[in-house]
N, C-alpha and C. Protein backbone atom coordinates (compact mmCIF):
# COMPACT_ATOMS: atom_id res chain seq x y z
N MET A 1 101.67 113.38 86.74
CA MET A 1 102.36 112.11 86.76
C MET A 1 102.56 111.59 85.34
N ARG A 2 101.58 111.81 84.48
CA ARG A 2 101.67 111.31 83.11
C ARG A 2 102.91 111.88 82.41
N HIS A 3 103.20 113.16 82.62
CA HIS A 3 104.37 113.78 81.99
C HIS A 3 105.65 113.07 82.43
N LEU A 4 105.77 112.77 83.70
CA LEU A 4 106.95 112.09 84.21
C LEU A 4 107.06 110.68 83.63
N VAL A 5 105.95 109.96 83.58
CA VAL A 5 105.94 108.60 83.02
C VAL A 5 106.42 108.63 81.58
N GLU A 6 105.93 109.61 80.81
CA GLU A 6 106.34 109.72 79.41
C GLU A 6 107.80 110.14 79.28
N ALA A 7 108.25 111.05 80.14
CA ALA A 7 109.62 111.56 80.06
C ALA A 7 110.65 110.47 80.31
N VAL A 8 110.35 109.54 81.21
CA VAL A 8 111.33 108.50 81.55
C VAL A 8 111.03 107.18 80.84
N HIS A 9 110.01 107.19 79.97
CA HIS A 9 109.62 105.99 79.23
C HIS A 9 109.29 104.83 80.17
N ALA A 10 108.58 105.15 81.24
CA ALA A 10 108.21 104.13 82.22
C ALA A 10 107.25 103.11 81.60
N ARG A 11 107.42 101.88 81.94
CA ARG A 11 106.53 100.82 81.45
C ARG A 11 105.23 100.82 82.24
N SER A 12 105.30 101.28 83.46
CA SER A 12 104.14 101.25 84.34
C SER A 12 104.46 102.09 85.56
N HIS A 13 103.44 102.50 86.26
CA HIS A 13 103.65 103.10 87.58
C HIS A 13 102.56 102.57 88.50
N GLN A 14 102.88 102.53 89.76
CA GLN A 14 101.94 101.98 90.73
C GLN A 14 102.19 102.69 92.05
N LEU A 15 101.14 102.98 92.77
CA LEU A 15 101.26 103.56 94.10
C LEU A 15 101.02 102.47 95.14
N PHE A 16 101.87 102.46 96.14
CA PHE A 16 101.73 101.50 97.23
C PHE A 16 101.70 102.25 98.55
N SER A 17 100.99 101.71 99.50
CA SER A 17 101.02 102.27 100.85
C SER A 17 102.41 102.05 101.43
N GLY A 18 102.75 102.84 102.42
CA GLY A 18 104.09 102.76 102.99
C GLY A 18 104.07 102.49 104.48
N LYS A 19 105.12 102.96 105.13
CA LYS A 19 105.32 102.73 106.56
C LYS A 19 105.58 104.08 107.21
N LEU A 20 104.96 104.31 108.35
CA LEU A 20 105.21 105.52 109.12
C LEU A 20 105.62 105.13 110.53
N ASP A 21 106.83 105.50 110.90
CA ASP A 21 107.38 105.25 112.23
C ASP A 21 107.77 106.60 112.82
N ARG A 22 106.92 107.13 113.69
CA ARG A 22 107.15 108.46 114.25
C ARG A 22 108.46 108.55 115.04
N SER A 23 108.94 107.43 115.55
CA SER A 23 110.14 107.46 116.39
C SER A 23 111.39 107.88 115.61
N VAL A 24 111.36 107.80 114.29
CA VAL A 24 112.53 108.18 113.50
C VAL A 24 112.37 109.56 112.87
N LEU A 25 111.28 110.26 113.18
CA LEU A 25 111.03 111.57 112.60
C LEU A 25 111.55 112.69 113.48
N GLY A 26 111.90 113.78 112.85
CA GLY A 26 112.29 114.98 113.57
C GLY A 26 111.05 115.74 114.03
N PHE A 27 111.27 116.82 114.77
CA PHE A 27 110.16 117.60 115.32
C PHE A 27 109.22 118.11 114.23
N ALA A 28 109.77 118.73 113.19
CA ALA A 28 108.94 119.30 112.13
C ALA A 28 108.16 118.20 111.40
N GLU A 29 108.82 117.09 111.16
CA GLU A 29 108.14 115.97 110.48
C GLU A 29 106.99 115.43 111.32
N ARG A 30 107.24 115.29 112.64
CA ARG A 30 106.17 114.81 113.53
C ARG A 30 105.00 115.79 113.55
N ALA A 31 105.30 117.09 113.50
CA ALA A 31 104.25 118.11 113.49
C ALA A 31 103.38 117.98 112.24
N ILE A 32 104.02 117.76 111.10
CA ILE A 32 103.27 117.61 109.85
C ILE A 32 102.41 116.35 109.90
N VAL A 33 102.99 115.25 110.37
CA VAL A 33 102.25 113.99 110.48
C VAL A 33 101.05 114.16 111.41
N ALA A 34 101.23 114.87 112.51
CA ALA A 34 100.13 115.11 113.44
C ALA A 34 99.06 115.99 112.80
N ALA A 35 99.49 117.00 112.05
CA ALA A 35 98.55 117.93 111.42
C ALA A 35 97.65 117.23 110.41
N VAL A 36 98.20 116.28 109.69
CA VAL A 36 97.39 115.57 108.69
C VAL A 36 96.78 114.28 109.24
N ARG A 37 97.05 114.02 110.51
CA ARG A 37 96.51 112.84 111.21
C ARG A 37 96.83 111.54 110.49
N ALA A 38 98.08 111.42 110.06
CA ALA A 38 98.53 110.21 109.37
C ALA A 38 98.66 109.07 110.38
N PRO A 39 98.11 107.91 110.05
CA PRO A 39 98.20 106.78 110.98
C PRO A 39 99.60 106.17 110.97
N GLU A 40 100.06 105.81 112.16
CA GLU A 40 101.37 105.16 112.28
C GLU A 40 101.20 103.67 112.02
N GLY A 41 102.18 103.08 111.38
CA GLY A 41 102.15 101.65 111.13
C GLY A 41 102.81 101.30 109.81
N ASP A 42 102.85 100.02 109.55
CA ASP A 42 103.43 99.51 108.31
C ASP A 42 102.28 98.99 107.45
N PHE A 43 101.99 99.71 106.39
CA PHE A 43 100.86 99.39 105.53
C PHE A 43 101.30 98.84 104.17
N ARG A 44 102.57 98.45 104.07
CA ARG A 44 103.09 97.92 102.81
C ARG A 44 102.49 96.54 102.55
N ASP A 45 102.10 96.32 101.31
CA ASP A 45 101.57 95.03 100.86
C ASP A 45 102.66 94.38 100.02
N TRP A 46 103.51 93.60 100.68
CA TRP A 46 104.68 93.04 100.01
C TRP A 46 104.31 92.12 98.86
N ALA A 47 103.22 91.39 98.97
CA ALA A 47 102.81 90.50 97.88
C ALA A 47 102.47 91.32 96.63
N ALA A 48 101.76 92.43 96.81
CA ALA A 48 101.41 93.29 95.68
C ALA A 48 102.66 93.94 95.08
N ILE A 49 103.58 94.36 95.93
CA ILE A 49 104.82 94.98 95.46
C ILE A 49 105.65 93.98 94.66
N GLU A 50 105.78 92.78 95.19
CA GLU A 50 106.55 91.74 94.50
C GLU A 50 105.90 91.34 93.18
N ALA A 51 104.57 91.28 93.15
CA ALA A 51 103.88 90.93 91.91
C ALA A 51 104.10 92.00 90.85
N TRP A 52 104.02 93.26 91.25
CA TRP A 52 104.25 94.36 90.31
C TRP A 52 105.69 94.32 89.80
N ALA A 53 106.64 94.15 90.69
CA ALA A 53 108.06 94.09 90.30
C ALA A 53 108.32 92.91 89.37
N ALA A 54 107.72 91.78 89.65
CA ALA A 54 107.90 90.61 88.79
C ALA A 54 107.34 90.87 87.39
N GLY A 55 106.22 91.57 87.32
CA GLY A 55 105.64 91.90 86.03
C GLY A 55 106.55 92.80 85.21
N ILE A 56 107.14 93.80 85.86
CA ILE A 56 108.08 94.70 85.18
C ILE A 56 109.31 93.91 84.75
N ALA A 57 109.83 93.07 85.64
CA ALA A 57 111.01 92.27 85.30
C ALA A 57 110.72 91.36 84.11
N GLY A 58 109.53 90.79 84.07
CA GLY A 58 109.15 89.94 82.95
C GLY A 58 109.11 90.71 81.64
N GLN A 59 108.65 91.94 81.67
CA GLN A 59 108.63 92.78 80.47
C GLN A 59 110.05 93.08 80.00
N LEU A 60 110.93 93.33 80.94
CA LEU A 60 112.31 93.66 80.58
C LEU A 60 113.01 92.46 79.95
N VAL A 61 112.75 91.28 80.48
CA VAL A 61 113.38 90.07 79.94
C VAL A 61 112.88 89.80 78.52
N THR A 62 111.59 89.96 78.29
CA THR A 62 111.04 89.64 76.97
C THR A 62 111.39 90.67 75.91
N THR A 63 111.75 91.90 76.32
CA THR A 63 112.08 92.92 75.33
C THR A 63 113.57 93.13 75.17
N ALA A 64 114.37 92.44 75.94
CA ALA A 64 115.83 92.59 75.84
C ALA A 64 116.32 92.01 74.52
N VAL A 65 117.34 92.65 73.97
CA VAL A 65 117.90 92.18 72.69
C VAL A 65 119.21 91.48 72.94
């Protein structure tokens, strides 16, 4: 991951939980999800995502010329 961050000059990176809805998956995708026993549901933390995005936006505003 560090190589990618450096290559694109990323200011930051963050991992967030996501959403898994088996009803929209194909057969192979459902098989993989079952094999790894991934829990179905929406695990996104919108407050954390918005806070991270606001921080990045703030950096862009302060460094703009």
